[in-house]
Amino acid sequence: MSQNLSPDTTARVEKLLGWAPEHWRPVFGGYTPAARYAVAAGERTGFVKIATTEISARQVNSEIIAYAGISGPFVPRLLGAEPHPTTPILIIEDLSSATWPPPWTDELLGRVLDTIAEMHRTPSMLAHGGLLQGREAGWPSVAAKPDPFLSLGLVSSQWLERALPTLLAAEAACPLAGDALTHLDLRSDNLCVTAEGVKIIDWAEACRSDPGVDLGFFLPSLAYEGGPLPETILPERADVAATVAGFFAARAGLPDIPLSPFVRRVQREQLSTALPWAIRALGLPQS
């Protein structure tokens, strides 16, 4: 039994699995404060995620709902799930032995892009949503309170004043609604390759929405990790470029989130490639 879990939580995990883990290996990573364990007993294995805060409880409960509404070869095997107001539990197959990018190769990227396209074609009964559902828009937030964005030192206040009308119009023109199954948190740490193919994890944001925005949200992190420029994969989508850049521009300069301290760092990394994408796509001056 893990010394970090209560007997009640351990018993819940064992009941969901139908067997008692003999080994509990803490898994570190992720940007939300949930407890994660790779568990095993003989040849039986699993990956256990247990919420530890109010925020992670909402996310794990949302992910449990998503697993009930999605299926496909890109979805990890669900071994057990139990919604709970404060400590929901989600158990999926253990993917520790999978290949996790980066580094990116043309072959690996091709497989991932094919899988994303397959996901977008897959029917789903998940609720409709969108990238900005329940969140503030990007460039309108920057226009209202520019100081956090400007504090990053990426552009001058004069540049922002000149560029904002174009950025605002492009974001406003971007369609966020749609019927495609979308993940809306695609990054390398949520993608791996197994013998069965590419698997996508962390479905807390999943819904039916616009596939172009979903793909576009992935591309800045890909470029940051040495992959191709976003427009080589999603050309002629200045509206998506502006929307994605605006999402990160409105958030990357805000104070760190105490229980999720790495979120702002990741947002700054993605902004460093998303903003140049928007500048190129919209023909804006570089500075």
Coordinates of C-alpha atoms in Angstrom, one line a residue:
M1 CA 0.0 0.0 0.0
S2 CA 1.2 3.5 -0.7
Q3 CA 2.1 5.3 2.5
N4 CA 0.8 8.6 1.0
L5 CA -2.8 7.3 0.6
S6 CA -5.4 6.7 3.2
P7 CA -6.7 3.2 3.8
D8 CA -10.0 4.3 2.4
T9 CA -8.5 5.6 -0.9
T10 CA -6.4 2.5 -1.3
A11 CA -9.4 0.3 -0.8
R12 CA -11.3 2.3 -3.4
V13 CA -8.5 1.8 -5.9
E14 CA -8.3 -1.9 -5.2
K15 CA -12.1 -2.2 -5.7
L16 CA -12.0 -0.4 -9.0
L17 CA -9.1 -2.5 -10.3
G18 CA -10.4 -5.8 -8.9
W19 CA -7.0 -6.6 -7.6
A20 CA -4.6 -5.2 -4.9
P21 CA -1.5 -3.4 -6.2
E22 CA 1.7 -4.7 -4.6
H23 CA 3.8 -1.8 -5.9
W24 CA 2.9 1.9 -6.0
R25 CA 5.4 4.1 -7.9
P26 CA 4.7 7.8 -7.7
V27 CA 4.6 9.5 -11.1
F28 CA 5.7 13.1 -11.2
G29 CA 4.8 15.6 -13.9
G30 CA 1.7 17.1 -15.1
Y31 CA 0.6 20.6 -14.4
T32 CA -2.3 19.9 -12.0
P33 CA -2.0 18.9 -8.4
A34 CA -3.3 15.3 -8.6
A35 CA -1.6 12.3 -7.1
R36 CA -0.4 9.9 -9.8
Y37 CA 0.9 6.3 -9.4
A38 CA 2.0 3.5 -11.6
V39 CA 0.7 0.4 -9.8
A40 CA 1.5 -3.3 -10.4
A41 CA 0.9 -6.7 -9.0
G42 CA 2.7 -9.4 -11.0
E43 CA 2.0 -8.7 -14.6
R44 CA -1.0 -6.6 -13.9
T45 CA -0.4 -2.9 -14.2
G46 CA -2.3 0.4 -14.2
F47 CA -2.0 4.2 -13.9
V48 CA -3.9 5.8 -11.0
K49 CA -4.9 9.5 -10.9
I50 CA -6.4 10.8 -7.7
A51 CA -7.5 14.4 -7.2
T52 CA -6.0 16.2 -4.2
T53 CA -7.4 19.7 -4.5
E54 CA -10.7 21.4 -5.6
I55 CA -9.2 22.2 -9.0
S56 CA -7.9 18.7 -9.7
A57 CA -11.2 17.2 -8.5
R58 CA -13.1 19.2 -11.1
Q59 CA -10.6 18.1 -13.8
V60 CA -10.5 14.4 -12.9
N61 CA -14.3 14.4 -12.7
S62 CA -14.4 16.0 -16.1
E63 CA -12.0 13.5 -17.5
I64 CA -14.1 10.6 -16.1
I65 CA -17.1 12.1 -18.0
A66 CA -15.0 12.3 -21.2
Y67 CA -13.9 8.7 -21.0
A68 CA -17.5 7.7 -20.8
G69 CA -18.2 9.6 -24.1
I70 CA -15.2 8.7 -26.2
S71 CA -13.8 5.6 -27.8
G72 CA -11.1 4.8 -30.4
P73 CA -7.7 3.3 -30.8
F74 CA -6.1 6.6 -29.6
V75 CA -7.9 6.4 -26.2
P76 CA -6.1 4.6 -23.4
R77 CA -7.8 1.6 -21.9
L78 CA -10.0 2.6 -19.0
L79 CA -9.5 0.3 -16.0
G80 CA -11.8 2.0 -13.6
A81 CA -13.2 5.3 -12.6
E82 CA -15.2 6.7 -9.6
P83 CA -16.5 10.2 -9.6
H84 CA -16.4 12.0 -6.2
P85 CA -16.9 15.5 -5.0
T86 CA -13.4 15.9 -3.6
T87 CA -11.3 12.8 -4.4
P88 CA -12.4 11.2 -7.7
I89 CA -10.2 8.4 -9.0
L90 CA -9.4 7.6 -12.6
I91 CA -7.4 4.5 -13.6
I92 CA -6.1 3.8 -17.1
E93 CA -3.6 1.5 -18.6
D94 CA 0.0 2.1 -17.6
L95 CA 1.8 3.9 -20.5
S96 CA 5.2 4.1 -18.8
S97 CA 6.9 2.0 -21.4
A98 CA 5.6 4.1 -24.3
T99 CA 7.6 6.5 -26.4
W100 CA 7.0 10.1 -25.3
P101 CA 8.2 13.0 -27.5
P102 CA 10.2 15.1 -27.9
P103 CA 12.4 14.6 -29.8
W104 CA 10.2 14.8 -32.9
T105 CA 10.9 13.1 -36.1
D106 CA 9.0 13.4 -39.4
E107 CA 7.7 9.8 -39.0
L108 CA 6.6 10.4 -35.4
L109 CA 4.9 13.7 -36.2
G110 CA 3.2 12.2 -39.2
R111 CA 1.7 9.5 -36.9
V112 CA 0.6 12.0 -34.3
L113 CA -1.0 14.3 -36.9
D114 CA -2.8 11.3 -38.5
T115 CA -4.1 10.3 -35.0
I116 CA -5.3 13.9 -34.3
A117 CA -7.2 13.8 -37.7
E118 CA -8.7 10.4 -36.8
M119 CA -9.8 11.8 -33.4
H120 CA -11.5 14.8 -35.1
R121 CA -13.4 12.3 -37.4
T122 CA -14.6 10.1 -34.5
P123 CA -18.2 10.4 -33.5
S124 CA -18.8 11.5 -29.9
M125 CA -21.7 12.2 -27.6
L126 CA -19.6 14.7 -25.5
A127 CA -21.2 18.1 -24.9
H128 CA -20.4 21.0 -27.3
G129 CA -17.9 23.5 -26.0
G130 CA -14.9 25.4 -27.1
L131 CA -11.4 26.7 -26.2
L132 CA -12.8 29.8 -24.5
Q133 CA -15.8 28.3 -22.8
G134 CA -15.8 29.4 -19.2
R135 CA -12.6 31.5 -19.9
E136 CA -11.9 35.1 -20.8
A137 CA -11.1 35.8 -24.4
G138 CA -7.4 36.4 -25.3
W139 CA -6.7 39.7 -27.0
P140 CA -9.8 41.5 -25.5
S141 CA -8.3 40.7 -22.0
V142 CA -4.9 42.0 -23.1
A143 CA -6.5 45.2 -24.4
A144 CA -8.3 45.7 -21.1
K145 CA -5.2 44.9 -19.0
P146 CA -2.0 45.0 -21.1
D147 CA 0.6 45.2 -18.3
P148 CA 0.9 41.5 -17.6
F149 CA 1.5 40.7 -21.3
L150 CA 3.9 43.7 -21.7
S151 CA 5.8 42.6 -18.7
L152 CA 7.1 39.6 -20.6
G153 CA 9.2 41.9 -22.8
L154 CA 8.1 40.4 -26.1
V155 CA 6.8 43.6 -27.7
S156 CA 6.6 47.2 -26.9
S157 CA 3.5 49.1 -25.8
Q158 CA 3.6 51.0 -29.1
W159 CA 3.7 47.7 -31.1
L160 CA 0.7 46.5 -29.1
E161 CA -1.3 49.6 -29.7
R162 CA -0.8 49.4 -33.4
A163 CA -1.3 45.6 -33.7
L164 CA -4.3 45.2 -31.3
P165 CA -7.1 46.2 -33.9
T166 CA -5.8 43.5 -36.3
L167 CA -5.4 40.9 -33.5
L168 CA -8.8 41.6 -32.1
A169 CA -10.5 41.3 -35.4
A170 CA -8.8 38.0 -36.3
E171 CA -9.7 36.4 -33.0
A172 CA -13.3 37.6 -33.3
A173 CA -13.5 35.9 -36.7
C174 CA -12.3 32.6 -35.5
P175 CA -15.0 29.9 -35.2
L176 CA -14.8 28.0 -31.9
A177 CA -17.9 25.9 -32.2
G178 CA -18.1 22.6 -34.1
D179 CA -19.1 19.0 -33.9
A180 CA -15.6 17.4 -34.0
L181 CA -14.2 15.5 -31.0
T182 CA -11.6 17.8 -29.7
H183 CA -9.0 17.4 -26.9
L184 CA -8.1 21.1 -26.4
D185 CA -4.9 20.4 -24.5
L186 CA -2.7 18.7 -27.1
R187 CA 1.0 18.8 -26.1
S188 CA 3.8 16.3 -26.2
D189 CA 3.3 15.3 -22.5
N190 CA -0.3 14.3 -23.5
L191 CA 0.8 12.1 -26.4
C192 CA 2.7 8.9 -26.6
V193 CA 3.4 6.0 -29.0
T194 CA 2.7 2.4 -28.1
A195 CA 2.8 -0.9 -30.0
E196 CA -0.9 -0.3 -30.6
G197 CA -0.4 3.2 -32.0
V198 CA -0.5 6.8 -30.7
K199 CA -2.4 7.3 -27.4
I200 CA -3.7 10.6 -26.2
I201 CA -4.1 11.2 -22.4
D202 CA -5.6 13.9 -20.1
W203 CA -9.0 14.4 -21.6
A204 CA -10.3 16.9 -19.0
E205 CA -10.9 19.6 -21.6
A206 CA -12.5 17.3 -24.2
C207 CA -15.7 18.4 -26.0
R208 CA -17.1 18.8 -29.4
S209 CA -15.8 21.9 -31.0
D210 CA -13.7 23.3 -33.9
P211 CA -11.0 20.9 -35.1
G212 CA -8.8 23.7 -36.6
V213 CA -8.6 25.4 -33.2
D214 CA -7.7 22.1 -31.5
L215 CA -4.9 21.4 -34.0
G216 CA -3.8 25.1 -33.8
F217 CA -3.5 24.9 -30.0
F218 CA -1.0 22.0 -30.4
L219 CA 1.3 23.7 -32.9
P220 CA 3.1 26.3 -30.7
S221 CA 4.3 23.7 -28.3
L222 CA 5.4 21.5 -31.2
A223 CA 7.4 24.4 -32.7
Y224 CA 8.9 25.2 -29.3
E225 CA 10.2 21.6 -29.1
G226 CA 12.0 21.8 -32.5
G227 CA 9.1 20.8 -34.8
P228 CA 8.0 22.7 -37.9
L229 CA 6.5 26.2 -37.9
P230 CA 2.7 26.1 -37.2
E231 CA 1.8 27.5 -40.7
T232 CA 3.5 24.5 -42.4
I233 CA 0.8 22.3 -40.8
L234 CA -2.1 24.7 -40.6
P235 CA -1.7 27.3 -43.4
E236 CA -4.0 30.2 -44.1
R237 CA -5.5 30.2 -40.7
A238 CA -4.6 33.6 -39.3
D239 CA -7.7 33.5 -37.2
V240 CA -6.5 30.4 -35.4
A241 CA -3.0 31.9 -35.0
A242 CA -4.5 35.0 -33.5
T243 CA -6.8 33.1 -31.2
V244 CA -4.1 30.8 -29.9
A245 CA -1.6 33.6 -29.4
G246 CA -4.2 35.6 -27.6
F247 CA -5.0 32.8 -25.3
F248 CA -1.4 32.6 -24.1
A249 CA -0.8 36.4 -24.3
A250 CA -3.7 36.9 -21.8
R251 CA -2.3 34.4 -19.3
A252 CA 1.5 33.9 -19.6
G253 CA 2.3 37.1 -17.7
L254 CA -0.1 36.6 -14.8
P255 CA 1.2 35.5 -11.4
D256 CA 2.1 31.9 -10.9
I257 CA -0.8 29.6 -9.7
P258 CA 0.3 28.4 -6.3
L259 CA -1.0 24.8 -6.7
S260 CA 0.0 24.6 -10.4
P261 CA 3.3 26.5 -10.5
F262 CA 4.5 25.2 -13.9
V263 CA 1.4 26.4 -15.8
R264 CA 2.7 29.9 -16.5
R265 CA 6.1 28.7 -17.6
V266 CA 4.5 26.4 -20.2
Q267 CA 2.2 29.3 -21.3
R268 CA 5.3 31.5 -21.8
E269 CA 7.0 28.8 -23.8
Q270 CA 4.0 28.4 -26.1
L271 CA 3.5 32.2 -26.4
S272 CA 7.1 32.5 -27.6
T273 CA 6.2 30.5 -30.8
A274 CA 2.4 31.4 -31.0
L275 CA 3.0 35.2 -31.1
P276 CA 5.5 35.0 -34.0
W277 CA 3.0 32.7 -35.8
A278 CA 0.2 35.3 -35.4
I279 CA 2.6 38.1 -36.5
R280 CA 3.6 36.2 -39.7
A281 CA 0.0 35.1 -40.4
L282 CA -1.4 38.6 -40.1
G283 CA 1.5 40.4 -41.7
L284 CA 2.1 42.5 -38.6
P285 CA 5.4 44.3 -38.0
Q286 CA 7.9 42.3 -36.0
S287 CA 8.3 45.0 -33.3

